[in-house]
Tab-separated table of C-alpha atoms and ligand atoms in Angstrom:
chain	number	residue	atom	x	y	z
A	1	MET	CA	-2.794	-21.736	8.126
A	2	THR	CA	0.040	-20.052	6.423
A	3	ASP	CA	2.889	-18.245	8.565
A	4	CYS	CA	1.925	-14.980	7.022
A	5	GLN	CA	-1.643	-15.006	8.886
A	6	GLY	CA	0.114	-15.622	12.365
A	7	ASP	CA	-2.681	-16.299	14.869
A	8	GLY	CA	-3.404	-20.070	15.718
A	9	GLU	CA	-6.880	-21.281	15.172
A	10	GLY	CA	-7.974	-20.567	18.918
A	11	THR	CA	-7.606	-16.970	18.294
A	12	MET	CA	-9.241	-16.610	14.977
A	13	SER	CA	-10.923	-13.102	14.213
A	14	PRO	CA	-14.213	-13.040	12.684
A	15	MET	CA	-12.558	-11.897	9.448
A	16	GLU	CA	-10.432	-14.759	9.553
A	17	LEU	CA	-13.003	-17.227	10.254
A	18	PHE	CA	-14.865	-15.611	7.292
A	19	GLU	CA	-11.864	-16.264	5.012
A	20	LYS	CA	-11.355	-19.991	6.332
A	21	LEU	CA	-15.176	-20.411	5.219
A	22	ASN	CA	-14.440	-18.796	1.817
A	23	ALA	CA	-11.643	-21.096	1.210
A	24	GLN	CA	-13.535	-23.930	2.650
A	25	GLY	CA	-16.619	-23.230	0.414
A	26	GLU	CA	-14.102	-23.120	-2.806
A	27	LYS	CA	-12.768	-26.456	-1.797
A	28	VAL	CA	-16.017	-28.132	-1.782
A	29	ARG	CA	-16.776	-26.647	-5.140
A	30	SER	CA	-13.492	-27.643	-6.665
A	31	LEU	CA	-13.818	-31.226	-5.446
A	32	LYS	CA	-17.268	-31.497	-6.667
A	33	SER	CA	-16.425	-29.865	-9.997
A	34	ALA	CA	-13.264	-32.345	-10.011
A	35	LYS	CA	-15.842	-35.441	-9.331
A	36	ALA	CA	-13.674	-36.511	-6.206
A	37	GLU	CA	-14.667	-39.492	-4.125
A	38	LYS	CA	-17.884	-39.035	-2.221
A	39	ALA	CA	-16.202	-39.541	1.082
A	40	GLU	CA	-13.716	-36.837	0.466
A	41	ILE	CA	-16.699	-34.321	-0.365
A	42	ASP	CA	-18.799	-35.172	2.578
A	43	ALA	CA	-15.771	-34.819	4.916
A	44	ALA	CA	-15.246	-31.179	3.222
A	45	VAL	CA	-19.104	-30.363	3.297
A	46	GLN	CA	-19.074	-31.376	7.002
A	47	LEU	CA	-16.230	-29.095	7.569
A	48	LEU	CA	-17.904	-26.097	6.233
A	49	LEU	CA	-20.947	-26.641	7.942
A	50	LYS	CA	-19.220	-26.813	11.323
A	51	LEU	CA	-17.265	-23.570	10.352
A	52	LYS	CA	-20.633	-21.899	9.498
A	53	VAL	CA	-21.843	-22.569	12.946
A	54	ASP	CA	-18.843	-21.552	14.440
A	55	TYR	CA	-19.296	-18.149	12.275
A	56	LYS	CA	-22.794	-17.607	13.675
A	57	GLN	CA	-21.824	-18.409	17.136
A	58	MET	CA	-18.978	-15.588	17.083
A	59	THR	CA	-20.676	-12.849	14.870
A	60	GLY	CA	-24.425	-13.578	15.426
A	61	GLN	CA	-24.793	-13.444	11.537
A	62	ASP	CA	-25.228	-16.310	9.319
A	63	TYR	CA	-22.235	-16.654	6.836
A	64	LYS	CA	-22.749	-15.176	3.315
A	65	ALA	CA	-20.055	-15.449	0.803
A	66	GLY	CA	-19.151	-11.997	-0.500
A	67	CYS	CA	-20.345	-10.355	2.670
A	68	PRO	CA	-17.625	-10.311	5.363
A	69	PRO	CA	-18.291	-9.115	8.888
A	70	SER	CA	-18.016	-5.765	10.409
A	71	GLU	CA	-14.917	-3.398	9.512
A	72	ASN	CA	-13.696	-5.739	6.635
A	73	LEU	CA	-17.183	-5.691	5.053
A	74	ILE	CA	-17.453	-5.011	1.312
A	75	VAL	CA	-19.381	-6.634	-1.722
A	76	SER	CA	-16.887	-7.986	-4.276
A	77	ASN	CA	-16.704	-7.020	-7.819
A	78	ASN	CA	-16.357	-10.055	-9.543
A	79	GLY	CA	-17.548	-12.821	-6.945
A	80	PRO	CA	-20.746	-14.763	-8.220
A	81	ALA	CA	-23.996	-12.513	-8.447
A	82	ALA	CA	-25.760	-14.748	-5.885
A	83	ASP	CA	-23.119	-13.332	-3.450
A	84	ASP	CA	-24.351	-9.659	-3.484
A	85	CYS	CA	-25.600	-8.603	0.129
A	86	ASP	CA	-29.650	-8.269	-0.120
A	87	GLY	CA	-30.237	-6.086	-3.019
A	88	GLU	CA	-27.921	-3.338	-1.605
A	89	ASP	CA	-25.869	-0.829	-3.095
A	90	LEU	CA	-22.900	-2.308	-5.022
A	91	VAL	CA	-19.734	-0.130	-4.167
A	92	ASP	CA	-16.227	-1.098	-4.548
A	93	PRO	CA	-13.220	0.359	-6.685
A	94	TRP	CA	-14.652	-1.066	-9.804
A	95	ASN	CA	-18.034	-0.602	-9.617
A	96	VAL	CA	-20.747	1.668	-8.204
A	97	SER	CA	-24.498	1.189	-8.680
A	98	ALA	CA	-27.270	2.388	-6.378
A	99	SER	CA	-30.751	0.321	-6.117
A	100	SER	CA	-32.447	3.962	-5.554
A	101	THR	CA	-32.839	6.713	-7.918
A	102	LYS	CA	-31.672	9.093	-5.024
A	103	GLY	CA	-28.382	7.311	-5.426
A	104	VAL	CA	-26.177	5.217	-2.915
A	105	ASP	CA	-27.329	5.184	0.774
A	106	TYR	CA	-24.485	6.506	2.524
A	107	ASP	CA	-25.627	6.188	5.911
A	108	LYS	CA	-25.903	2.386	5.198
A	109	LEU	CA	-22.379	2.393	3.692
A	110	ILE	CA	-20.986	3.870	6.706
A	111	VAL	CA	-22.494	0.997	8.814
A	112	ARG	CA	-21.383	-1.480	6.141
A	113	PHE	CA	-18.030	-0.258	5.962
A	114	GLY	CA	-17.503	0.407	9.519
A	115	SER	CA	-16.462	4.027	9.042
A	116	SER	CA	-17.625	6.943	10.947
A	117	LYS	CA	-19.999	9.851	9.771
A	118	ILE	CA	-18.506	13.102	9.669
A	119	ASP	CA	-20.781	14.887	12.235
A	120	LYS	CA	-21.370	18.345	13.449
A	121	GLU	CA	-18.942	18.148	15.960
A	122	LEU	CA	-16.165	16.895	13.811
A	123	LEU	CA	-16.951	19.971	11.494
A	124	GLU	CA	-16.476	22.292	14.401
A	125	ARG	CA	-13.185	20.807	15.177
A	126	ILE	CA	-11.859	20.834	11.838
A	127	GLU	CA	-12.734	24.587	11.811
A	128	LYS	CA	-11.381	25.036	15.387
A	129	VAL	CA	-8.265	23.542	14.284
A	130	SER	CA	-7.910	25.058	11.079
A	131	GLY	CA	-9.156	28.598	11.782
A	132	GLN	CA	-11.102	28.346	8.814
A	133	ARG	CA	-14.673	27.986	7.720
A	134	ALA	CA	-15.061	24.487	6.550
A	135	HIS	CA	-15.157	23.799	2.604
A	136	HIS	CA	-18.523	23.671	1.333
A	137	PHE	CA	-17.864	19.886	0.571
A	138	LEU	CA	-17.685	19.490	4.039
A	139	ARG	CA	-20.508	21.623	4.941
A	140	ARG	CA	-22.826	19.887	2.386
A	141	GLY	CA	-22.072	16.404	3.250
A	142	ILE	CA	-20.058	15.650	-0.115
A	143	PHE	CA	-17.135	14.445	2.214
A	144	PHE	CA	-19.535	12.284	4.738
A	145	SER	CA	-17.217	9.795	6.398
A	146	HIS	CA	-14.020	9.570	7.904
A	147	ARG	CA	-11.546	6.999	9.622
A	148	ASP	CA	-9.583	8.531	12.790
A	149	MET	CA	-9.619	12.199	11.975
A	150	HIS	CA	-10.066	13.096	15.293
A	151	GLN	CA	-6.750	11.645	15.910
A	152	ILE	CA	-4.928	13.727	13.150
A	153	LEU	CA	-6.433	16.956	14.706
A	154	ASP	CA	-5.615	15.868	18.244
A	155	ALA	CA	-1.933	15.579	16.992
A	156	TYR	CA	-1.992	18.510	14.957
A	157	GLU	CA	-3.345	20.613	17.915
A	158	LYS	CA	-0.273	19.519	19.707
A	159	HIS	CA	2.059	20.604	16.794
A	160	LYS	CA	2.546	17.084	15.294
A	161	SER	CA	1.894	17.488	11.710
A	162	PHE	CA	0.648	15.142	9.047
A	163	TYR	CA	0.751	14.519	5.160
A	164	LEU	CA	-1.798	14.394	2.687
A	165	TYR	CA	-1.811	11.181	0.315
A	166	THR	CA	-4.624	10.955	-2.475
A	167	GLY	CA	-4.304	9.364	-6.123
A	168	ARG	CA	-5.809	9.148	-9.609
A	169	GLY	CA	-5.933	5.729	-12.092
A	170	PRO	CA	-4.778	7.131	-15.210
A	171	SER	CA	-6.993	5.199	-17.501
A	172	SER	CA	-7.490	7.943	-20.234
A	173	GLU	CA	-6.634	11.311	-21.284
A	174	ALA	CA	-10.141	12.654	-20.600
A	175	MET	CA	-10.732	13.752	-17.433
A	176	HIS	CA	-14.271	14.931	-16.288
A	177	VAL	CA	-15.470	17.295	-13.411
A	178	GLY	CA	-16.007	14.577	-11.159
A	179	HIS	CA	-12.620	13.666	-11.219
A	180	LEU	CA	-11.704	16.902	-9.735
A	181	ILE	CA	-13.753	16.654	-6.642
A	182	PRO	CA	-10.766	14.915	-4.387
A	183	PHE	CA	-8.244	17.048	-6.015
A	184	ILE	CA	-10.242	20.487	-5.319
A	185	PHE	CA	-10.684	19.340	-1.577
A	186	THR	CA	-7.205	17.854	-1.377
A	187	LYS	CA	-5.736	21.607	-2.442
A	188	TRP	CA	-8.224	23.029	0.230
A	189	LEU	CA	-6.872	20.688	2.809
A	190	GLN	CA	-3.214	21.426	1.982
A	191	ASP	CA	-3.835	25.084	2.078
A	192	VAL	CA	-5.468	25.282	5.520
A	193	PHE	CA	-3.225	22.766	7.387
A	194	ASP	CA	-0.224	24.087	5.282
A	195	ILE	CA	1.121	20.435	4.747
A	196	PRO	CA	3.198	18.282	2.235
A	197	LEU	CA	1.097	16.170	-0.334
A	198	VAL	CA	1.858	12.744	-2.385
A	199	ILE	CA	-0.374	12.082	-5.358
A	200	GLN	CA	-0.173	8.712	-6.491
A	201	MET	CA	-0.698	8.015	-10.187
A	202	THR	CA	-1.486	4.411	-10.711
A	203	ASP	CA	-0.570	3.828	-14.461
A	204	ASP	CA	0.433	0.189	-13.174
A	205	GLU	CA	-3.086	-0.540	-12.068
A	206	LYS	CA	-4.701	0.883	-15.166
A	207	TYR	CA	-2.256	-1.544	-17.085
A	208	LEU	CA	-3.530	-4.347	-15.106
A	209	TRP	CA	-7.119	-3.806	-15.255
A	210	LYS	CA	-7.557	-2.113	-18.686
A	211	ASP	CA	-6.751	-3.000	-22.347
A	212	LEU	CA	-4.074	-0.521	-22.736
A	213	THR	CA	-0.059	-0.592	-23.200
A	214	LEU	CA	2.601	0.440	-20.666
A	215	GLU	CA	3.052	3.538	-22.989
A	216	GLU	CA	-0.335	4.606	-22.897
A	217	CYS	CA	-0.808	4.445	-19.279
A	218	HIS	CA	2.360	6.596	-18.792
A	219	ARG	CA	1.339	9.065	-21.061
A	220	PHE	CA	-1.964	9.510	-19.452
A	221	THR	CA	0.015	10.035	-15.902
A	222	VAL	CA	1.557	12.907	-17.691
A	223	GLU	CA	-1.626	14.283	-19.276
A	224	ASN	CA	-3.735	13.768	-16.085
A	225	ALA	CA	-0.923	15.413	-13.680
A	226	LYS	CA	-1.748	18.322	-15.855
A	227	ASP	CA	-4.930	18.650	-15.031
A	228	ILE	CA	-4.033	17.861	-11.360
A	229	ILE	CA	-1.724	20.657	-11.525
A	230	ALA	CA	-3.941	23.077	-13.000
A	231	CYS	CA	-5.868	22.610	-9.409
A	232	GLY	CA	-3.705	25.092	-8.230
A	233	PHE	CA	-1.248	22.991	-6.103
A	234	ASP	CA	1.791	24.406	-4.389
A	235	VAL	CA	4.888	22.728	-6.234
A	236	ASN	CA	6.900	23.261	-2.961
A	237	LYS	CA	4.761	20.975	-0.969
A	238	THR	CA	3.341	18.579	-3.655
A	239	PHE	CA	4.963	15.393	-4.962
A	240	ILE	CA	3.158	13.824	-7.953
A	241	PHE	CA	4.452	10.265	-8.892
A	242	SER	CA	4.104	7.483	-11.516
A	243	ASP	CA	3.878	3.945	-9.943
A	244	LEU	CA	5.783	2.792	-13.069
A	245	ASP	CA	8.548	5.187	-12.479
A	246	TYR	CA	8.870	5.649	-8.782
A	247	MET	CA	8.445	1.950	-7.812
A	248	GLY	CA	11.875	1.010	-9.580
A	249	ALA	CA	13.627	4.324	-8.358
A	250	SER	CA	12.644	4.209	-4.686
A	251	PRO	CA	14.290	1.348	-2.419
A	252	GLN	CA	12.069	2.566	0.922
A	253	PHE	CA	8.947	2.514	-1.314
A	254	TYR	CA	9.523	-0.836	-2.805
A	255	ARG	CA	10.332	-2.073	0.771
A	256	ASN	CA	7.147	-0.991	2.219
A	257	VAL	CA	5.472	-2.862	-0.560
A	258	VAL	CA	7.020	-5.932	-0.153
A	259	LYS	CA	6.264	-5.803	3.843
A	260	VAL	CA	2.403	-5.188	3.196
A	261	GLN	CA	2.625	-8.173	0.500
A	262	LYS	CA	4.278	-10.532	3.181
A	263	HIS	CA	1.327	-9.936	5.476
A	264	VAL	CA	-1.688	-10.155	3.511
A	265	THR	CA	-2.917	-13.425	2.168
A	266	PHE	CA	-4.464	-14.349	-1.199
A	267	ASN	CA	-7.746	-15.019	0.809
A	268	GLN	CA	-7.700	-11.802	2.424
A	269	VAL	CA	-7.505	-9.887	-0.992
A	270	LYS	CA	-10.323	-12.130	-2.428
A	271	GLY	CA	-12.565	-11.153	0.469
A	272	ILE	CA	-11.824	-7.783	0.237
A	273	PHE	CA	-11.505	-7.096	-3.572
A	274	GLY	CA	-13.276	-10.264	-4.932
A	275	PHE	CA	-10.356	-11.462	-6.854
A	276	THR	CA	-10.763	-14.749	-8.354
A	277	ASP	CA	-8.274	-17.594	-9.071
A	278	SER	CA	-8.253	-16.514	-12.882
A	279	ASP	CA	-7.134	-12.917	-12.115
A	280	CYS	CA	-3.780	-12.189	-13.119
A	281	ILE	CA	-1.224	-12.104	-10.003
A	282	GLY	CA	-0.441	-8.323	-10.841
A	283	LYS	CA	-3.688	-7.487	-9.702
A	284	ILE	CA	-3.786	-9.784	-6.862
A	285	SER	CA	-0.447	-7.801	-5.351
A	286	PHE	CA	-1.493	-4.415	-6.766
A	287	PRO	CA	-3.433	-3.356	-3.206
A	288	ALA	CA	0.345	-3.398	-1.733
A	289	ILE	CA	1.193	-0.645	-4.007
A	290	GLN	CA	-1.915	1.422	-3.309
A	291	ALA	CA	-0.943	0.913	0.280
A	292	ALA	CA	2.447	1.898	0.519
A	293	PRO	CA	1.996	5.510	0.070
A	294	SER	CA	0.263	5.555	3.645
A	295	PHE	CA	3.411	5.330	5.271
A	296	SER	CA	5.920	8.255	5.470
A	297	SER	CA	8.801	6.095	5.109
A	298	SER	CA	8.012	5.449	1.513
A	299	PHE	CA	9.091	8.987	0.657
A	300	PRO	CA	12.768	9.464	2.459
A	301	GLN	CA	13.309	12.461	0.213
A	302	ILE	CA	10.368	14.283	1.662
A	303	PHE	CA	10.301	12.992	5.525
A	304	GLY	CA	14.068	11.929	5.756
A	305	GLY	CA	13.353	8.486	6.951
A	306	LYS	CA	10.622	9.194	9.634
A	307	LYS	CA	8.413	6.424	9.908
A	308	ASP	CA	5.757	8.181	12.056
A	309	VAL	CA	4.423	11.282	10.247
A	310	PRO	CA	0.547	10.371	10.118
A	311	CYS	CA	-1.194	10.418	6.706
A	312	LEU	CA	-4.503	11.604	5.706
A	313	ILE	CA	-6.194	10.271	2.657
A	314	PRO	CA	-8.718	12.415	0.999
A	315	CYS	CA	-10.684	10.028	-1.366
A	316	ALA	CA	-13.923	8.735	-2.789
A	317	ILE	CA	-15.427	5.923	-0.520
A	318	ASP	CA	-15.072	3.295	-3.483
A	319	GLN	CA	-11.202	3.412	-2.776
A	320	ASP	CA	-11.684	2.559	0.876
A	321	PRO	CA	-11.007	-1.181	0.585
A	322	TYR	CA	-7.835	-0.438	-0.370
A	323	PHE	CA	-7.274	1.574	2.660
A	324	ARG	CA	-9.190	-1.043	4.975
A	325	MET	CA	-6.516	-3.461	4.002
A	326	THR	CA	-3.872	-0.980	4.848
A	327	ARG	CA	-5.152	-0.252	8.127
A	328	ASP	CA	-5.052	-3.707	8.896
A	329	VAL	CA	-1.795	-4.722	8.010
A	330	ALA	CA	-0.431	-1.276	9.312
A	331	PRO	CA	0.081	-2.176	13.033
A	332	ARG	CA	1.440	-5.741	11.967
A	333	ILE	CA	4.516	-4.133	9.886
A	334	GLY	CA	5.029	-1.426	12.890
A	335	LEU	CA	3.814	1.364	11.041
A	336	LEU	CA	0.852	3.859	11.594
A	337	LYS	CA	-2.730	3.388	10.198
A	338	PRO	CA	-3.477	6.247	7.808
A	339	ALA	CA	-6.538	8.262	8.343
A	340	LEU	CA	-9.282	9.023	5.946
A	341	LEU	CA	-11.910	11.491	4.584
A	342	HIS	CA	-14.491	9.835	2.294
A	343	SER	CA	-16.669	11.623	-0.427
A	344	THR	CA	-19.688	10.503	-2.158
A	345	PHE	CA	-19.522	10.007	-5.648
A	346	PHE	CA	-19.897	12.582	-8.322
A	347	PRO	CA	-23.178	11.521	-10.292
A	348	ALA	CA	-23.556	10.575	-14.014
A	349	LEU	CA	-25.914	13.267	-15.770
A	350	GLN	CA	-28.231	10.394	-16.420
A	351	GLY	CA	-28.805	10.274	-12.430
A	352	ALA	CA	-27.409	9.452	-9.318
A	353	GLN	CA	-27.939	5.852	-9.322
A	354	THR	CA	-24.125	5.431	-10.959
A	355	LYS	CA	-21.211	7.602	-10.849
A	356	MET	CA	-19.594	9.455	-13.886
A	357	SER	CA	-17.909	7.632	-16.404
A	358	ALA	CA	-14.973	8.370	-18.673
A	359	SER	CA	-15.821	6.050	-21.206
A	360	ASP	CA	-19.492	7.449	-22.027
A	361	PRO	CA	-19.195	10.719	-23.445
A	362	ASN	CA	-22.676	11.547	-22.509
A	363	SER	CA	-22.714	10.549	-19.038
A	364	SER	CA	-20.052	13.452	-18.348
A	365	ILE	CA	-18.974	16.882	-18.319
A	366	PHE	CA	-15.059	16.727	-19.662
A	367	LEU	CA	-12.477	19.392	-18.725
A	368	THR	CA	-12.211	19.653	-22.054
A	369	ASP	CA	-15.891	20.353	-23.005
A	370	THR	CA	-16.534	23.627	-24.862
A	371	PRO	CA	-19.130	25.907	-23.588
A	372	LYS	CA	-21.528	24.658	-26.366
A	373	GLN	CA	-20.945	21.125	-25.679
A	374	ILE	CA	-21.726	21.765	-21.966
A	375	LYS	CA	-24.689	23.657	-22.708
A	376	ASN	CA	-26.152	20.694	-25.216
A	377	LYS	CA	-24.996	17.786	-22.454
A	378	VAL	CA	-26.657	19.590	-19.571
A	379	ASN	CA	-29.948	20.281	-21.691
A	380	LYS	CA	-30.268	17.175	-23.622
A	381	HIS	CA	-28.797	14.759	-20.484
A	382	ALA	CA	-29.107	15.909	-17.320
A	383	PHE	CA	-31.972	14.195	-15.407
A	384	SER	CA	-34.343	16.433	-14.167
A	385	GLY	CA	-36.268	16.260	-10.902
A	386	GLY	CA	-38.990	18.352	-12.676
A	387	LYS	CA	-42.644	17.583	-13.558
A	388	ASP	CA	-43.556	16.773	-17.193
A	389	THR	CA	-45.679	19.876	-17.722
A	390	VAL	CA	-45.085	23.633	-16.694
A	391	GLU	CA	-48.500	23.691	-15.049
A	392	GLU	CA	-47.856	20.410	-13.152
A	393	HIS	CA	-44.391	21.528	-12.129
A	394	ARG	CA	-45.948	24.948	-11.052
A	395	LYS	CA	-48.435	23.008	-9.207
A	396	TYR	CA	-46.407	20.294	-7.240
A	397	GLY	CA	-42.762	21.701	-7.613
A	398	GLY	CA	-39.632	19.744	-8.630
A	399	ASN	CA	-37.668	17.075	-6.507
A	400	THR	CA	-34.194	18.380	-5.797
A	401	GLU	CA	-33.155	15.272	-4.241
A	402	VAL	CA	-32.856	13.325	-7.820
A	403	ASP	CA	-32.559	16.510	-10.040
A	404	VAL	CA	-29.051	16.216	-11.293
A	405	SER	CA	-28.568	19.825	-12.250
A	406	PHE	CA	-29.359	20.601	-8.782
A	407	LEU	CA	-26.911	17.961	-7.445
A	408	TYR	CA	-24.144	19.332	-9.540
A	409	LEU	CA	-24.779	22.974	-8.091
A	410	THR	CA	-24.152	21.473	-4.471
A	411	PHE	CA	-20.780	20.598	-5.723
A	412	PHE	CA	-20.012	23.809	-7.695
A	413	LEU	CA	-22.061	26.412	-6.299
A	414	GLU	CA	-20.360	27.919	-3.273
A	415	ASP	CA	-22.710	30.369	-2.240
A	416	ASP	CA	-24.697	28.573	0.337
A	417	GLU	CA	-27.531	31.291	0.249
A	418	LYS	CA	-28.062	31.034	-3.368
A	419	LEU	CA	-28.335	27.444	-3.365
A	420	GLU	CA	-30.795	27.387	-0.949
A	421	LYS	CA	-32.915	30.030	-2.546
A	422	ILE	CA	-32.699	27.788	-5.803
A	423	LYS	CA	-33.811	24.776	-3.639
A	424	GLU	CA	-36.966	26.505	-2.130
A	425	ASP	CA	-37.908	28.076	-5.708
A	426	TYR	CA	-37.505	24.750	-7.585
A	427	THR	CA	-39.337	22.546	-4.678
A	428	SER	CA	-42.391	25.061	-4.697
A	429	GLY	CA	-42.481	25.144	-8.706
A	430	ALA	CA	-41.308	28.876	-9.069
A	431	LEU	CA	-38.143	27.830	-10.765
A	432	LEU	CA	-38.485	25.595	-14.045
A	433	THR	CA	-36.232	22.849	-14.977
A	434	GLY	CA	-34.936	24.975	-18.043
A	435	GLU	CA	-34.173	27.901	-15.633
A	436	LEU	CA	-32.267	25.496	-13.305
A	437	LYS	CA	-30.274	23.973	-16.161
A	438	LYS	CA	-29.669	27.565	-17.484
A	439	ILE	CA	-28.015	28.385	-13.768
A	440	LEU	CA	-25.970	25.034	-13.695
A	441	ILE	CA	-24.679	25.921	-17.648
A	442	GLU	CA	-23.450	29.250	-16.435
A	443	THR	CA	-21.928	28.095	-13.491
A	444	LEU	CA	-19.993	25.063	-15.371
A	445	GLN	CA	-18.856	27.264	-18.417
A	446	PRO	CA	-16.404	29.700	-16.657
A	447	MET	CA	-15.578	27.220	-14.129
A	448	ILE	CA	-14.429	24.868	-17.126
A	449	ALA	CA	-12.861	27.647	-19.107
A	450	GLN	CA	-10.948	28.865	-16.390
A	451	HIS	CA	-9.655	25.283	-15.518
A	452	GLN	CA	-8.367	24.888	-19.336
A	453	GLU	CA	-6.740	28.308	-19.068
A	454	ARG	CA	-4.913	27.198	-15.981
A	455	ARG	CA	-4.155	23.668	-17.793
A	456	LYS	CA	-2.474	25.574	-20.777
A	457	GLN	CA	-0.119	27.469	-18.418
A	458	VAL	CA	1.411	24.004	-17.279
A	459	THR	CA	4.461	23.467	-19.153
A	460	ASP	CA	6.450	20.264	-19.276
A	461	GLU	CA	8.804	21.559	-17.005
A	462	MET	CA	6.534	22.288	-14.487
A	463	VAL	CA	4.917	18.506	-15.011
A	464	GLN	CA	8.885	17.524	-14.241
A	465	GLN	CA	9.138	19.543	-11.373
A	466	PHE	CA	6.447	18.117	-9.659
A	467	MET	CA	7.182	14.619	-10.554
A	468	THR	CA	10.768	14.684	-9.307
A	469	PRO	CA	11.493	13.004	-6.059
A	470	ARG	CA	12.855	15.901	-3.636
A	471	PRO	CA	12.651	17.406	-0.436
A	472	LEU	CA	9.335	19.438	-0.035
A	473	ASN	CA	9.131	22.962	1.980
A	474	PHE	CA	7.151	22.433	5.383
A	475	LYS	CA	8.268	22.886	9.047
A	476	PHE	CA	7.135	19.875	11.369
B	1	LIG	N1	-6.939	3.446	-7.489
B	1	LIG	C1	-7.289	4.715	-7.569
B	1	LIG	C2	-8.081	4.970	-9.003
B	1	LIG	O1	-8.343	4.089	-9.933
B	1	LIG	C3	-6.077	5.756	-7.712
B	1	LIG	C4	-5.461	6.082	-6.388
B	1	LIG	C5	-4.266	5.410	-5.871
B	1	LIG	C6	-6.146	6.608	-5.283
B	1	LIG	N2	-3.916	6.025	-4.684
B	1	LIG	C7	-5.148	6.640	-3.976
B	1	LIG	C8	-7.253	7.319	-5.217
B	1	LIG	C9	-5.276	7.012	-2.934
B	1	LIG	C10	-7.540	8.065	-3.671
B	1	LIG	C11	-6.436	7.707	-2.709
B	1	LIG	O2	-8.511	6.027	-9.364
């Protein structure tokens, strides 16, 4: 065991044992493929079997590659297909696909990821502490899962403030409405709690993962920052940064990156992210860079060197692996674990089985779409939960659980009563698919047009201002 891991064998956690098993499995495979001596292979297999027995004793579960135990459990993206956990939904930072047309089973995901459901009690607490009605994303379960949100509220009640951290991987110039979800919600949190916000633009990540140049990724950062700023963030309370710029300019940020790097092993990131031996080393160390903004000491210009300002991260649930890793290392480097609020995915027009993808123009409504494009896309591509003929629809009604137009309205139609009425009428058959689509089109068109108008007002100087490291305006 390397000194990064610390613990001796006697005190191994289920996760460490799991990693040991992964490594042993790999050793057996490589011995076999290198046609090593039989005795050597046998010895390695014996150890593998023994570890499997230990694992079963410790966790009560059979060891399965790609299916880690408890809180660290995720499905890897590029491990062998046979490693996937029994026909379950696939959710990680690079893939989202559900086995059912209703989309990902989010309750199951909470159990698998070891997070907590945002229940009625938490909703009421958020309302009480913020003094505001909960955002409709919370009321409607779009933000559905959390880690340690109660602690954030406990501290806030005692006048100990916190900061928000979210981010965006700038993989293209074209952002779609789904990308706005975490930002719309983060803006609401910033307003109701009156707290600072940092937004990480992971241009380095996109350079490492995609076939793009550094210049392209950096340009996308600036273009995407304009869309983010157009969501209405307060320049006095918001710092947007490009990894490519900020990493080199901030000694404190880089120190935190290095601390994380020292305390996470290759085996751990393999288990969490599914990296393989042939992934470039940039990918393997990248998770430390996404972890660093979770610690207030990474931003001395904002927090004046304070190490203990709690962090709350609103994000889509596919980003959780990064923060499970972050929460795992935080106490080992003497820093606070970040808290999280997780959202569901924004479904593709074609159906809730997958999320919107910027690379398929027909799967998404882009922030640059014209009213006409919006109308055509919704009419042509939005998956319908209606019946095939008007007569059948009138008789049996439509299914709002799979109907993409209805799902989109749950994101963007703020009026609860109107939404409830649409649901009733669609389910009873009184409202036809074409009529439902029309309501969606008429909701999206002004929303996108207003976004475009606000984006036009965002000047290069404003972007520059948001992206300059500086003190922010807040009282703690
Ligand atoms: N990895 C994210 C993406 O590809 C970007 C990101 C960085 C992020 N830090 C984050 C997202 C914090 C949510 C919260 O989009």
